[in-house]
Tab-separated table of C-alpha atoms in Angstrom:
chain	number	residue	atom	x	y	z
E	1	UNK	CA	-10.347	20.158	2.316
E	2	UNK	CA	-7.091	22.229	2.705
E	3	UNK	CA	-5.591	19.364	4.359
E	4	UNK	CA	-6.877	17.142	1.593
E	5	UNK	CA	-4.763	19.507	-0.632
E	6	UNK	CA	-1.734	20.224	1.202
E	7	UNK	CA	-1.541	16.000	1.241
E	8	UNK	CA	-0.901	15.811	-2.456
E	9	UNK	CA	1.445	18.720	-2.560
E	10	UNK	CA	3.792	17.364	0.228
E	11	UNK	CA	3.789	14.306	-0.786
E	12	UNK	CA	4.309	15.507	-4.388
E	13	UNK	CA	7.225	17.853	-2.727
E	14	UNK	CA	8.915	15.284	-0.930
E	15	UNK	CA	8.973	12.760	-3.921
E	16	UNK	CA	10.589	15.228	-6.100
E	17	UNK	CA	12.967	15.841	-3.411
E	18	UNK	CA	13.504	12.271	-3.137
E	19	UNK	CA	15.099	11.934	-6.512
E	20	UNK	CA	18.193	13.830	-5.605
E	21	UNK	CA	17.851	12.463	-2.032
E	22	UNK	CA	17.802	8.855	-2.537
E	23	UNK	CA	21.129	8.723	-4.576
E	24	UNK	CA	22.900	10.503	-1.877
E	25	UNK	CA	21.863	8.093	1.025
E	26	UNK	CA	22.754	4.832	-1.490
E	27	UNK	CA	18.782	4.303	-1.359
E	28	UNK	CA	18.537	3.252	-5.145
E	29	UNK	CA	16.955	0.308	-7.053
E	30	UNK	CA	19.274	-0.565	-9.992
E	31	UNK	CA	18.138	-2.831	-12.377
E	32	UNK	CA	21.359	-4.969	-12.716
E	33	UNK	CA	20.908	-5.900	-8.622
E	34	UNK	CA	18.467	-8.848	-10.115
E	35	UNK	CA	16.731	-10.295	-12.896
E	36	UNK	CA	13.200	-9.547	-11.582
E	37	UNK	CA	14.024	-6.322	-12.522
E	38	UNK	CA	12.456	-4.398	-14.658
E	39	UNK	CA	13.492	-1.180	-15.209
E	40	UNK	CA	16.308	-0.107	-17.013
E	41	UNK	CA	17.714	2.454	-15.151
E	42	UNK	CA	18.735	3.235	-11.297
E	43	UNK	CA	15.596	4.773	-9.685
E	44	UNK	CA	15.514	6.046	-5.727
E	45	UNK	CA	13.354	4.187	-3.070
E	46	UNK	CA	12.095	7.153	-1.245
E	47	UNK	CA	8.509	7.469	-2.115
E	48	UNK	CA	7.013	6.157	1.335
E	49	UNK	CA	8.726	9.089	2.811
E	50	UNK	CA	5.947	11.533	0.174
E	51	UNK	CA	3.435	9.381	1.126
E	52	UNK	CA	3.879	9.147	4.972
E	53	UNK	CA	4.776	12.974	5.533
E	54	UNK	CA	1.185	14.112	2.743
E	55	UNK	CA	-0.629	11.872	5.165
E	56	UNK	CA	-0.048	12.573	8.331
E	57	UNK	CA	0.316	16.413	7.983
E	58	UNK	CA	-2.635	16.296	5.553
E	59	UNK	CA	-4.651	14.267	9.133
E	60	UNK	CA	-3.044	17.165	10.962
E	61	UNK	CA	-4.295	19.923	8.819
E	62	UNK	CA	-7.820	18.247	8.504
E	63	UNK	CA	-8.321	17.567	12.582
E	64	UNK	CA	-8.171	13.856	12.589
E	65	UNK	CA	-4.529	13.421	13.237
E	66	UNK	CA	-4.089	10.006	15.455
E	67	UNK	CA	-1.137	9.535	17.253
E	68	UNK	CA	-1.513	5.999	17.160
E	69	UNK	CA	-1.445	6.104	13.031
E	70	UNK	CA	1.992	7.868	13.386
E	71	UNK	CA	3.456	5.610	15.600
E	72	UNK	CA	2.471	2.651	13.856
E	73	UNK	CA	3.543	3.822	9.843
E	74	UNK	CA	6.159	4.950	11.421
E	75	UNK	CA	7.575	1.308	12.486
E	76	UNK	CA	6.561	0.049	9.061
E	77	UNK	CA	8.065	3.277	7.206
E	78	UNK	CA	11.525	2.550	9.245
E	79	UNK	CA	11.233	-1.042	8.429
E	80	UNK	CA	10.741	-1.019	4.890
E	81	UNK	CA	14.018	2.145	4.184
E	82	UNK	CA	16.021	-0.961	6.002
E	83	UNK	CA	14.616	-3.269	4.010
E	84	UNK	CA	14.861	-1.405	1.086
E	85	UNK	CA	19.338	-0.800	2.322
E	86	UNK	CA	19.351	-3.961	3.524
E	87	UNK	CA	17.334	-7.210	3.002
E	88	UNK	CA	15.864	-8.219	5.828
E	89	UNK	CA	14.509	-11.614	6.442
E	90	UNK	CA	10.840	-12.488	6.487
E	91	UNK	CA	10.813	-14.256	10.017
E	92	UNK	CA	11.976	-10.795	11.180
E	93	UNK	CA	10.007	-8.450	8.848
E	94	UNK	CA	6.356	-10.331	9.487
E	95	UNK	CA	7.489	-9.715	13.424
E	96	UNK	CA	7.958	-6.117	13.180
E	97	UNK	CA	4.489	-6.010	11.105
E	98	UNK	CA	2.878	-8.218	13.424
E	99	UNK	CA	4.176	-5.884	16.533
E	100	UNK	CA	3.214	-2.865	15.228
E	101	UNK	CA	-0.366	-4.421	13.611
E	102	UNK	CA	-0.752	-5.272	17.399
E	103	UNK	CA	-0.192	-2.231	19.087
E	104	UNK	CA	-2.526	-0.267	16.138
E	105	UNK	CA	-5.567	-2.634	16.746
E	106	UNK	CA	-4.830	-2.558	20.305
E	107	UNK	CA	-5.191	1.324	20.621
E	108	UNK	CA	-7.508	2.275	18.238
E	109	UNK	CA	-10.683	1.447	20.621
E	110	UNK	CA	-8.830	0.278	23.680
E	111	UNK	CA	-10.586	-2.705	25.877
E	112	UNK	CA	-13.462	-3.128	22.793
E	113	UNK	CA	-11.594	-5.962	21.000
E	114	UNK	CA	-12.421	-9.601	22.006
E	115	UNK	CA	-10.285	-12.036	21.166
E	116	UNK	CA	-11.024	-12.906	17.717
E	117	UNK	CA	-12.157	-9.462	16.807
E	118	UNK	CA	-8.464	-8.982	17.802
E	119	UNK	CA	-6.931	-11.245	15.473
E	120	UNK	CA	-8.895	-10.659	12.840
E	121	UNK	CA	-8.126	-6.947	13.167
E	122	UNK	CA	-4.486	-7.769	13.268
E	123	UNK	CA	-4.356	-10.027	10.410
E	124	UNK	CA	-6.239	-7.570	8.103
E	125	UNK	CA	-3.224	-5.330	8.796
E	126	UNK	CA	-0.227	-7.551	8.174
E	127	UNK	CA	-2.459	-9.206	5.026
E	128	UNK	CA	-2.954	-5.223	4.129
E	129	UNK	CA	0.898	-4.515	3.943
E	130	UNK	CA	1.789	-7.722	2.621
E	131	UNK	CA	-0.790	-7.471	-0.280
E	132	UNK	CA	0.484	-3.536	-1.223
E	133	UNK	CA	4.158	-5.040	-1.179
E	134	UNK	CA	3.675	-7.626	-3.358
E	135	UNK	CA	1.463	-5.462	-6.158
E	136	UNK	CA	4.360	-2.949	-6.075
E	137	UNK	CA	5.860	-4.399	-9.391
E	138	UNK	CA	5.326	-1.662	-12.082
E	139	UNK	CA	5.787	2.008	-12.345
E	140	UNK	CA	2.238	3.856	-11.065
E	141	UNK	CA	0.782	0.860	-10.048
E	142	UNK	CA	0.041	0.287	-6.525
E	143	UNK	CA	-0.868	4.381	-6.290
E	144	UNK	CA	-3.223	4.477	-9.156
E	145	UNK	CA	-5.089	1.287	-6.435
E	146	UNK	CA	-4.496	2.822	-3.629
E	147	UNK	CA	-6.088	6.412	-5.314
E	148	UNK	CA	-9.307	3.949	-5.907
E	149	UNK	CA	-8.998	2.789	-2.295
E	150	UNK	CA	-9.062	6.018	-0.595
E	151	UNK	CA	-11.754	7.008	-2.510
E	152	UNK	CA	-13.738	3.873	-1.530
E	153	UNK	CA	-13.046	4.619	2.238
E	154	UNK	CA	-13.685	8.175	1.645
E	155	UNK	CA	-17.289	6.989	0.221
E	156	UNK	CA	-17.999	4.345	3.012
E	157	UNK	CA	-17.047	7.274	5.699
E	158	UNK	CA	-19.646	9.546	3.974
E	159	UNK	CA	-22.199	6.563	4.751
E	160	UNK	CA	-21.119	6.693	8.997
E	161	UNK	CA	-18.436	3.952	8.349
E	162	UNK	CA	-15.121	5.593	9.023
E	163	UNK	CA	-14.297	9.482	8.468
E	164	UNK	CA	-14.246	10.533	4.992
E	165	UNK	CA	-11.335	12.858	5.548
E	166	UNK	CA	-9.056	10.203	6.242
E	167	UNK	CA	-10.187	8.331	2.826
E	168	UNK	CA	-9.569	11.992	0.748
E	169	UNK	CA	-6.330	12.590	2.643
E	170	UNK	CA	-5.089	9.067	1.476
E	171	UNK	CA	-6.059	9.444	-2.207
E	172	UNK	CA	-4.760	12.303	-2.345
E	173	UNK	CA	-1.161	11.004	-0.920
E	174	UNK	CA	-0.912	8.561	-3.144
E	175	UNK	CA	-1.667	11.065	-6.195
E	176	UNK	CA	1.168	13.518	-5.542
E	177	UNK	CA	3.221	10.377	-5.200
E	178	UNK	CA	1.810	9.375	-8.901
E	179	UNK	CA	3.221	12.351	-10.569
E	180	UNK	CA	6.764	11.182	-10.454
E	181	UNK	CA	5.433	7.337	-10.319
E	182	UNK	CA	3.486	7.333	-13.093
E	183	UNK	CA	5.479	5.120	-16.433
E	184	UNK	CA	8.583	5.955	-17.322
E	185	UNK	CA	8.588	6.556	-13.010
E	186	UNK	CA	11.479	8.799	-11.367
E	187	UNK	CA	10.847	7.622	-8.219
E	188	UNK	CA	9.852	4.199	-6.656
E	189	UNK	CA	7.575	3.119	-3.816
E	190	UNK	CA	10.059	1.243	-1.871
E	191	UNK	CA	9.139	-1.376	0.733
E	192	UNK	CA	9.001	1.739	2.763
E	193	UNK	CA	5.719	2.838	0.769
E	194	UNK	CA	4.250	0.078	0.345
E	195	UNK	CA	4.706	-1.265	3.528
E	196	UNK	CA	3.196	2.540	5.065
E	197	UNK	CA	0.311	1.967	2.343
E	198	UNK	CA	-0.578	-1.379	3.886
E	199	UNK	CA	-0.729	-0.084	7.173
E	200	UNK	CA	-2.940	3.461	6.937
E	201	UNK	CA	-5.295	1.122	4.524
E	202	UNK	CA	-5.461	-1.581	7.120
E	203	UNK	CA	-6.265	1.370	9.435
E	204	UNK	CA	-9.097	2.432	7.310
E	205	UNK	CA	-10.715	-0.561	6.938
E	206	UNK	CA	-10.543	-1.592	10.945
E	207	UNK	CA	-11.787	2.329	11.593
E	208	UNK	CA	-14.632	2.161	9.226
E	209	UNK	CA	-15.687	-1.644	10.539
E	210	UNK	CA	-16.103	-0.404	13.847
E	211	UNK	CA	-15.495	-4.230	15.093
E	212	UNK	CA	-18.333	-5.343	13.048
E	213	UNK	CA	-17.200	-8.670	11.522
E	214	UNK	CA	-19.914	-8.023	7.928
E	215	UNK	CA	-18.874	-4.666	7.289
E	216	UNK	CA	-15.322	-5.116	8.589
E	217	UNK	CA	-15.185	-7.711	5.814
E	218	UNK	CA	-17.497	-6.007	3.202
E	219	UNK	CA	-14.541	-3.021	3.730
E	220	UNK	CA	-11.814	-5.466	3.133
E	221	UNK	CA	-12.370	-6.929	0.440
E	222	UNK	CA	-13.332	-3.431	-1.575
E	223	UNK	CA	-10.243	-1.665	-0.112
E	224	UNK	CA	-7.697	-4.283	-0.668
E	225	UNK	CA	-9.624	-5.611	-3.612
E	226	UNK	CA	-7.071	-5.675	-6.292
E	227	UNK	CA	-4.416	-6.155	-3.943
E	228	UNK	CA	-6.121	-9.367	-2.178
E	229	UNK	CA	-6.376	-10.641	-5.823
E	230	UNK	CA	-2.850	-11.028	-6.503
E	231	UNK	CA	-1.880	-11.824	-2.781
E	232	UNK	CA	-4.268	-14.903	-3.357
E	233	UNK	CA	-3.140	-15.716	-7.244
E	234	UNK	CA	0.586	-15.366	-6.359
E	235	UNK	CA	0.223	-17.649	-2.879
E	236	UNK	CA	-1.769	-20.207	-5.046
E	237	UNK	CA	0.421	-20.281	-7.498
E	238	UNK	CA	3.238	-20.642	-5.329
E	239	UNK	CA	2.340	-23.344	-3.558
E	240	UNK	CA	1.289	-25.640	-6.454
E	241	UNK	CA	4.933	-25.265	-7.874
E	242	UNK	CA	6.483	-26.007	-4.623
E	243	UNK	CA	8.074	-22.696	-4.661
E	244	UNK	CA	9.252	-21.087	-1.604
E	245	UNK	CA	5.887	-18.038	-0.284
E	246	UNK	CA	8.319	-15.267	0.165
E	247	UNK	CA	10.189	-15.513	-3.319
E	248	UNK	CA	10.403	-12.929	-5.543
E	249	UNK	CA	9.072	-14.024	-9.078
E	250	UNK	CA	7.679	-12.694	-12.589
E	251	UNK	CA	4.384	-14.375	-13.027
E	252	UNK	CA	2.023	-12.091	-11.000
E	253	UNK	CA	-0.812	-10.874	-12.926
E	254	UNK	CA	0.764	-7.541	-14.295
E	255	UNK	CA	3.454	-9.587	-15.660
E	256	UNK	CA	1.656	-12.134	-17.298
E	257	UNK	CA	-0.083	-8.927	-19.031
E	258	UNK	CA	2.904	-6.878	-19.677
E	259	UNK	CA	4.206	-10.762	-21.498
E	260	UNK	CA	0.983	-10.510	-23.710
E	261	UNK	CA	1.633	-6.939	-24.807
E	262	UNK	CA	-0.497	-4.661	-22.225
E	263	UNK	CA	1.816	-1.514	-21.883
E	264	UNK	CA	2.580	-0.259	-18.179
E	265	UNK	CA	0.319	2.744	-18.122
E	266	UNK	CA	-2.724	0.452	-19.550
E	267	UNK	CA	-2.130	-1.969	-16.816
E	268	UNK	CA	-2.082	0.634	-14.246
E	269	UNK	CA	-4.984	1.962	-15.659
E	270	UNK	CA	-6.795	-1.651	-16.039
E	271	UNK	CA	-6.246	-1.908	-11.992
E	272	UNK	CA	-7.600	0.955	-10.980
E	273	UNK	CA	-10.842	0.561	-13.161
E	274	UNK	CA	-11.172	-2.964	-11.920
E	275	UNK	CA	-10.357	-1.814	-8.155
E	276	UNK	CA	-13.476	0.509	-8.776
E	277	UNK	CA	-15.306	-2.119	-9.840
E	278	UNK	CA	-14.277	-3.688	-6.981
E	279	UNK	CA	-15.432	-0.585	-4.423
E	280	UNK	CA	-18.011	-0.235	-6.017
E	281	UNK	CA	-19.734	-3.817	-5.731
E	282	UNK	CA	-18.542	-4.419	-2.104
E	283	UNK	CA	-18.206	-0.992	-0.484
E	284	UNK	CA	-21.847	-0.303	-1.645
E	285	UNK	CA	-22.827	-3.166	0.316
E	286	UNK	CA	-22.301	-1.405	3.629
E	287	UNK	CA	-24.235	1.821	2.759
């Protein structure tokens, strides 16, 4: 459990060092840059960097360290800081994912993946980062999931699907992140976070499945609950107006609550109860 601890703290570290650091590198989300936005004031994009470093020295710590992990967030963590300096087109950001989501399935159990069991794997990783990225729209959001997530994994590994560290060592990532997330937030996510989210959850899932399509699927849909729930609303909704997929809008769920009233922190709150729920009803199926 040290490593479970030293997670939160160095990702809490790094995020407070973050909100010095991101001004200096010009890594900064103002709110006058669009009218999505918002927040009312400029707010660095460093938090993947918390998030990435508590995880993977937090694996370390704990013994289940996997190169393969690193090498993987680490392509969606440099992805996302350009993304976050520089907008980068979809055609070219769903190829890096796509690469990367390859190489990750490819490794994890080398020569065990058919086919399909390939594909699948590989689209529950670029649906993973995709999903985290688009729920990323309010201050302690996606963390206060992703908290619930870990936990869930954590859980199923305690049942012999997946390593329980690994779902500890994630929550707990994601909660030193929260402490300078959490409404009025000092530091943001970034595509760099949420794309590294995406990827170590994707990881989970595929690690706790052990290629077996029913509990592969039964850990998919209680991991990425929440976030599968707005990926599907948002497409849907999309679509029927004609609007372009991979445009930015302000009629996903947490915005239509946030237009009814629902303050931030009771909305972050709401989606991590309801992501338990979530765990709960389809993580429990595979113990």
């Amino acid at each position: 459990m040290v490593g479970v601890a030293a997670a939160f703290l160095i990702a809490l570290g790094c995020s407070i060092g973050s909100i010095w650091v991101g001004p200096a590198l010009g890594l900064v989300d103002s709110p006058a840059a669009s009218a999505l936005k918002v927040h009312t004031r400029p707010t660095p994009l460093l938090g993947g960097i918390g998030v990435f470093s508590g995880l993977h020295i937090g694996m370390l710590i704990e013994g289940i360290f996997d190169p393969v992990l690193f090498v993987a967030t680490s392509a969606v963590l440099t992805l996302g800081l350009v993304d976050d300096a520089v907008t980068v087109s979809p055609r070219i950001r769903l190829a890096v994912e796509v690469a990367a989501s390859v190489f990750l399935v490819l490794m994890i159990n080398p020569g065990t993946y058919s086919v399909a069991g390939m594909l699948g794997g590989v689209t529950v990783v670029v649906v993973a980062i995709n999903a985290v990225n688009l729920l990323d729209g309010l201050d302690g959001l996606v963390a206060s999931v992703t908290i619930v997530s870990g936990l869930g994994l954590a859980l199923a590994g305690g049942g012999g699907f997946g390593d329980p560290e690994l779902g500890l060592v994630i929550a707990a990532s994601a909660a030193g992140f929260l402490i300078v997330n959490w409404q009025p937030a000092r530091v943001f996510l970034g595509d760099n976070g949420a794309y590294t989210i995406g990827m170590v959850l994707g990881y989970g899932i595929l690690v706790g499945g052990g290629g077996h399509v029913a509990t592969t699927l039964y850990l998919t849909l209680g991991t990425l609950g929440v976030f599968l729930i707005d990926l599907i609303t948002t497409i849907a909704r999309r679509v029927r107006n004609a609007s372009p997929v991979f445009s930015g809008d302000r009629s996903h769920i947490y915005d239509q609550l946030r237009d009814r009233g629902w303050s931030v922190r009771s909305i972050a709150v709401f989606a991590a109860v309801a992501q338990a729920a979530l765990v709960a009803l389809f993580i429990g199926l595979t113990l």
